[in-house]
Coordinates of C-alpha atoms in Angstrom, one line a residue:
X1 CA 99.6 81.2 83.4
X2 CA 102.2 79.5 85.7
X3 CA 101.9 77.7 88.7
X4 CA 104.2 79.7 90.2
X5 CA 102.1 82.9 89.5
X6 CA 99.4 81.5 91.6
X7 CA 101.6 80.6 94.6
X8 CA 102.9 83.9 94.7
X9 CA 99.5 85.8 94.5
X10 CA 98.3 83.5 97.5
X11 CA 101.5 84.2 99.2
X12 CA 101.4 87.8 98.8
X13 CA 98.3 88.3 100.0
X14 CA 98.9 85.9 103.2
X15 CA 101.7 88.3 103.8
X16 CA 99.3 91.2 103.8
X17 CA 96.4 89.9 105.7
X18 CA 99.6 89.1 108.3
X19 CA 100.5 92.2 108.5
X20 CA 97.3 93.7 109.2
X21 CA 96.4 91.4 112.0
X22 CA 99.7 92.0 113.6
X23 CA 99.5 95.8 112.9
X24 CA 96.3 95.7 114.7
X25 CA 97.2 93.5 117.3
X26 CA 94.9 91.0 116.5
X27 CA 94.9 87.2 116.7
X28 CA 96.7 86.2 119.8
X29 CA 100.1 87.2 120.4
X30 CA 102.1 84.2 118.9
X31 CA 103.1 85.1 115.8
X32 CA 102.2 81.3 114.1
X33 CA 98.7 81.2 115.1
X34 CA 98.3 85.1 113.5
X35 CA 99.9 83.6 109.9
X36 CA 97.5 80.4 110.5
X37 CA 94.8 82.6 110.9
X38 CA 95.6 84.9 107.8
X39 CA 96.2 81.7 105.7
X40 CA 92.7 80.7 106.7
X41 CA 91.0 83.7 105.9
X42 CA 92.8 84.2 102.6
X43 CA 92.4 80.5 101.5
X44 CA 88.6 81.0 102.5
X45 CA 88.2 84.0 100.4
X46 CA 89.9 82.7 97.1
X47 CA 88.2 79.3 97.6
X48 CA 85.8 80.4 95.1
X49 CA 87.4 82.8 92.9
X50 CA 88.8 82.8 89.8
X51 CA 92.8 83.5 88.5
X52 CA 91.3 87.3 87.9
X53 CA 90.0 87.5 91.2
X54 CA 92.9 86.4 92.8
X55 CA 95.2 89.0 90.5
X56 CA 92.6 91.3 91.4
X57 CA 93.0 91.1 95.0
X58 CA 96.6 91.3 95.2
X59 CA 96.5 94.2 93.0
X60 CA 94.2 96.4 95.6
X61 CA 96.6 95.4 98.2
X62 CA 99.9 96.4 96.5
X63 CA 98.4 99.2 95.2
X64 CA 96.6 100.2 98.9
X65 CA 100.1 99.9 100.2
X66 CA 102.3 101.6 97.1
X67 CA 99.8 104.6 97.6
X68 CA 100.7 105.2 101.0
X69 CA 104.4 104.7 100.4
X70 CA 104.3 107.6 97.7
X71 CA 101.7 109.5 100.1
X72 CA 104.4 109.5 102.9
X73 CA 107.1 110.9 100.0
X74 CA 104.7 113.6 98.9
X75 CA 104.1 114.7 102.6
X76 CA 107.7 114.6 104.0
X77 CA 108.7 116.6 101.5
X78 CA 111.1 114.1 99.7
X79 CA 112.4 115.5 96.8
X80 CA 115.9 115.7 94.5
X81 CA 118.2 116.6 97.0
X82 CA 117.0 114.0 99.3
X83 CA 117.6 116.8 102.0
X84 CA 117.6 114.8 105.8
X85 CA 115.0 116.2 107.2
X86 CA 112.6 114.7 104.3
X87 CA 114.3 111.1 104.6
X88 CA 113.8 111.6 108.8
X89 CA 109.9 112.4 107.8
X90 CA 109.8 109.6 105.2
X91 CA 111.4 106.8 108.2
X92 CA 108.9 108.6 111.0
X93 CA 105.7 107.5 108.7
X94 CA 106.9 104.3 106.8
X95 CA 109.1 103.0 109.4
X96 CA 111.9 102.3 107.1
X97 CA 114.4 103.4 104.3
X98 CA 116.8 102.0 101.7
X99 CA 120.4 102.7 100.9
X100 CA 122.3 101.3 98.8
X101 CA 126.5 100.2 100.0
X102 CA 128.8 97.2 99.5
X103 CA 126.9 93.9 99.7
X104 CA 127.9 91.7 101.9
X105 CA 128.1 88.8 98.9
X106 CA 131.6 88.4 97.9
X107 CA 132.1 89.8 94.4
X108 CA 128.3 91.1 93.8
X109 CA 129.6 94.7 93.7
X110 CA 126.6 96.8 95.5
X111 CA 123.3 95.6 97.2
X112 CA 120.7 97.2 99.1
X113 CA 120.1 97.5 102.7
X114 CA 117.3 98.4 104.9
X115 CA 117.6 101.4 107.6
X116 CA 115.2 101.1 109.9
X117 CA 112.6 97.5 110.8
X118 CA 110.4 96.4 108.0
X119 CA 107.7 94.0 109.2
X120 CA 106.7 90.9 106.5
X121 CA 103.8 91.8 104.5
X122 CA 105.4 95.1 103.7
X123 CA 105.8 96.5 100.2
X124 CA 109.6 98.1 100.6
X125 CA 110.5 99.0 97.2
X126 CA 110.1 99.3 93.2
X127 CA 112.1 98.4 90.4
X128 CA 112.6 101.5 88.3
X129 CA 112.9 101.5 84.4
X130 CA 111.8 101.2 81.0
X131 CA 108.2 99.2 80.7
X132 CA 109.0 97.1 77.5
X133 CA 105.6 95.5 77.1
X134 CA 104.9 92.0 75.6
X135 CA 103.6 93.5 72.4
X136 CA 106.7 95.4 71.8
X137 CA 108.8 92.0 72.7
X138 CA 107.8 90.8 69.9
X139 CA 109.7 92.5 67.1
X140 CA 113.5 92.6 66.7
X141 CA 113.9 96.4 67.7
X142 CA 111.7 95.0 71.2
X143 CA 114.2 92.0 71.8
X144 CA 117.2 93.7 70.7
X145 CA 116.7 96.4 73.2
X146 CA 116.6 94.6 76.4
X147 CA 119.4 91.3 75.3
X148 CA 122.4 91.3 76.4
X149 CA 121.8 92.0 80.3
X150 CA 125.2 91.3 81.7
X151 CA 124.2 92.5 85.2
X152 CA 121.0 91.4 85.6
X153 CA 119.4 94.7 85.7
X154 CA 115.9 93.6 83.7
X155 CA 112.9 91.7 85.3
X156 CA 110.3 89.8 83.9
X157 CA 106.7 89.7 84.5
X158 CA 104.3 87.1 84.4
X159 CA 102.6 88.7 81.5
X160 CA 105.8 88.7 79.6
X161 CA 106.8 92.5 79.9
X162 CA 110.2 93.5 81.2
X163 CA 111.0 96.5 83.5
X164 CA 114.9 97.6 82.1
X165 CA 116.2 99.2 84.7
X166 CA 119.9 99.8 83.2
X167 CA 118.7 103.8 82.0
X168 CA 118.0 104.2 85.6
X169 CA 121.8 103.2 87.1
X170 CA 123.2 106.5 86.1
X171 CA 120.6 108.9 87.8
X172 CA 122.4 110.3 91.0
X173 CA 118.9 110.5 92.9
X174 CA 115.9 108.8 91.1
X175 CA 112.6 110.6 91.5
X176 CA 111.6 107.6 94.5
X177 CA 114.0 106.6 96.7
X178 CA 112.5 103.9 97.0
X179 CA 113.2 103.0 93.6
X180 CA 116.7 101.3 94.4
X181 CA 114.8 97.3 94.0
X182 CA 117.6 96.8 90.9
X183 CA 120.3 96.6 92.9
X184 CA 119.2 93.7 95.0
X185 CA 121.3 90.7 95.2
X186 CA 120.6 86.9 94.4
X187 CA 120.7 84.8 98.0
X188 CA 124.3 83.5 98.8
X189 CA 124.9 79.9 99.3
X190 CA 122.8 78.7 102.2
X191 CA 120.8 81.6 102.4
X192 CA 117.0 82.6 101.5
X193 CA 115.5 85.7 100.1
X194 CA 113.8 87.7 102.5
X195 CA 112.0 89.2 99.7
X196 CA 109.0 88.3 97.1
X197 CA 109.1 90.6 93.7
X198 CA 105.5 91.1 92.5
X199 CA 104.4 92.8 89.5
X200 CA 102.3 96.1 90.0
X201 CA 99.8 97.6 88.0
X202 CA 99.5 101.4 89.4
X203 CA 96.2 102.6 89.9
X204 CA 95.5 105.7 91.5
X205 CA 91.5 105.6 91.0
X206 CA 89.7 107.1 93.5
X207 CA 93.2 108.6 95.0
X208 CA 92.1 112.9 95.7
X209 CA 96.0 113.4 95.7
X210 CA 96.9 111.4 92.9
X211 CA 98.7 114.2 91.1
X212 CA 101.0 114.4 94.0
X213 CA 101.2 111.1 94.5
X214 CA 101.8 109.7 90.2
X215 CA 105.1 112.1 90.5
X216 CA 106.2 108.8 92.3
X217 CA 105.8 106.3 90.1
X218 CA 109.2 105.3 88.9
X219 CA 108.4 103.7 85.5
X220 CA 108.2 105.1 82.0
X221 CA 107.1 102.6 79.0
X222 CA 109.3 102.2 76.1
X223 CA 107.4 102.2 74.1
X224 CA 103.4 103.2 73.8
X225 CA 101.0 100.9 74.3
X226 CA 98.6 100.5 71.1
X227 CA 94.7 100.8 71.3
X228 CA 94.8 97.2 70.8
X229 CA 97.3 96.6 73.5
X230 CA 97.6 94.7 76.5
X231 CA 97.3 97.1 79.0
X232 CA 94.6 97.7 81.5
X233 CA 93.1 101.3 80.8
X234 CA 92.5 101.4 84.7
X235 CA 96.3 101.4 85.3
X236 CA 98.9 104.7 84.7
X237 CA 101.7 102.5 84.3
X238 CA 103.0 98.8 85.1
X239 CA 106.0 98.2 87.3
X240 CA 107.0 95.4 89.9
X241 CA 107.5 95.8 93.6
X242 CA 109.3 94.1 96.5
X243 CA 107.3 92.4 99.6
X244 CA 109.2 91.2 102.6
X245 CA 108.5 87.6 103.3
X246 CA 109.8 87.6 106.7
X247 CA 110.8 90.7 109.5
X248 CA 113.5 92.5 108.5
X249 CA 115.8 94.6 110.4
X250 CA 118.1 97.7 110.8
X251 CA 121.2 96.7 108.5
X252 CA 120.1 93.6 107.1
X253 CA 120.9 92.9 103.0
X254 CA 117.9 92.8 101.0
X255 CA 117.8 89.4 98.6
X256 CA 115.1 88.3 96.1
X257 CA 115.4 85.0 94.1
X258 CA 116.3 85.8 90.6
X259 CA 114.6 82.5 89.1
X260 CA 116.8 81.8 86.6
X261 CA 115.6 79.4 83.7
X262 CA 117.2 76.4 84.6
X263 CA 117.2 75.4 80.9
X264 CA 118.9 78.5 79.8
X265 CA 122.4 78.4 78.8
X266 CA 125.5 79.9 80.2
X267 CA 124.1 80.6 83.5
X268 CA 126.3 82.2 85.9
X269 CA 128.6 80.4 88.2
X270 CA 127.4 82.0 91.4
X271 CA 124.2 81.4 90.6
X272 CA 122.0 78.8 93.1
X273 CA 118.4 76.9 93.8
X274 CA 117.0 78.5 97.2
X275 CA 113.7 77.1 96.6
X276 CA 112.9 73.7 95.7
X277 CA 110.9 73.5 92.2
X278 CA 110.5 77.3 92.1
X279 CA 113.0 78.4 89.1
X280 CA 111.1 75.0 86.9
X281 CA 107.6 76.5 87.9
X282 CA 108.3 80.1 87.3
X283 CA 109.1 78.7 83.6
X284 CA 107.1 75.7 82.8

């Protein structure tokens, strides 16, 4: 594992406990001493633990919050057409939306933009696609499939499989519209994400309305996984999701750091470090 896996875990899962005290109220009403107080907790929790507990732990919480997200689609009556009165349902429970328009980075063609005020902690989006797992990556047909990625529409997890999400740029609506995560932008110059992109095992155990709920999950693998695979049997599918590291607001561009390879070749002009040793850890 990397480094940077483990920082990310942590952080996500600071984020969440962050939330929560906030959403409740709790801890004082300056917002430092509530994300001192949810580093403390979280560092005392994982003091002990091992790298499974910790990916454990941020897998209940993406999963505790992904769950809801498709809960509120299923209940607000979300579907094809994307009909207004199921996106005003959808904003009246989650708080927020995403639409996709212009981005505000000079030549970067589209990005995506939040309607609506997302508070940090939040889970605000999935990357949809083809699951192309690490055992399929191996092989020519595997590697040949997902090369060649002129616009940066694949993502890599930790575990070494890749969410493709190029199939999904022609579909008019996609089945979650939340589902738009491909289309966000690298960081300009002298700019930080406001985003953290964290991989997502769906589980819907113990979920009564998990039929209504898996019609949400935006994912498809590429290929099967084999008995001898590396998937968890507890999890329907794998996928990656979006946190917000910071509050963000009605209008504001949604950016994630693309953590290049900085010893890949050829890597595009436009392209820029917005965090210190990050891109090297992600890699090392």
């Amino acid at each position: 594992t990397s480094g940077q896996e483990l920082r990310d875990i942590v952080r996500g899962l600071v984020l969440d406990r962050f939330r929560e005290i906030r959403m409740k109220g709790e801890g004082g009403g300056e917002v430092m001493e509530q994300l001192n107080r949810a580093e403390s907790e979280i560092e005392h929790e994982l003091s002990s633990s091992s790298l499974y507990a910790h990916r454990l732990a941020l897998q209940q919480v993406l999963n505790r919050q992904s769950n809801d997200l498709m809960r509120g689609m299923s209940k607000s009556g979300i579907d094809e057409s994307w009909g207004a009165v199921g996106k005003k349902r959808f904003m009246d429970s989650a708080g927020f939306y995403l639409r996709t328009s212009e981005s505000t980075v000079s030549g970067a063609g589209d990005g995506l933009f939040v309607e609506g005020d997302v508070m940090a902690g939040t889970v605000i989006g999935y990357f949809p696609g083809l699951v192309w797992l690490a055992e399929h990556l191996k092989t020519k047909e595997g590697i040949g499939k997902v090369k060649d990625d002129k616009h940066f529409q694949t993502m890599m997890r930790f575990d070494e499989c890749i969410i493709d999400s190029r199939p999904y740029l022609s579909l008019p609506h996609p089945v979650n519209p939340l589902a738009l995560c491909h289309y966000i932008n690298h960081p300009p110059p002298h700019s930080k994400p406001n985003v953290l992109s964290l991989p997502l095992d769906f589980n819907l155990e113990g979920e009564e309305d998990w039929e209504d709920i898996q019609k949400f999950i935006p994912n498809e693998y590429a290929l099967e996984p084999s008995l001898l695979g590396t998937v968890d049997r507890t999890s329907v599918m794998l996928g990656m999701v979006v946190m917000a590291t910071r509050d963000i607001y009605e209008g504001e561009e949604v950016f994630v750091n693309y953590r290049f390879n900085p010893k890949a070749e050829g890597l595009p002009e436009w392209y820029v470090k917005v965090e210190d040793g990050e891109d090297e850890m992600r890699w090392a």
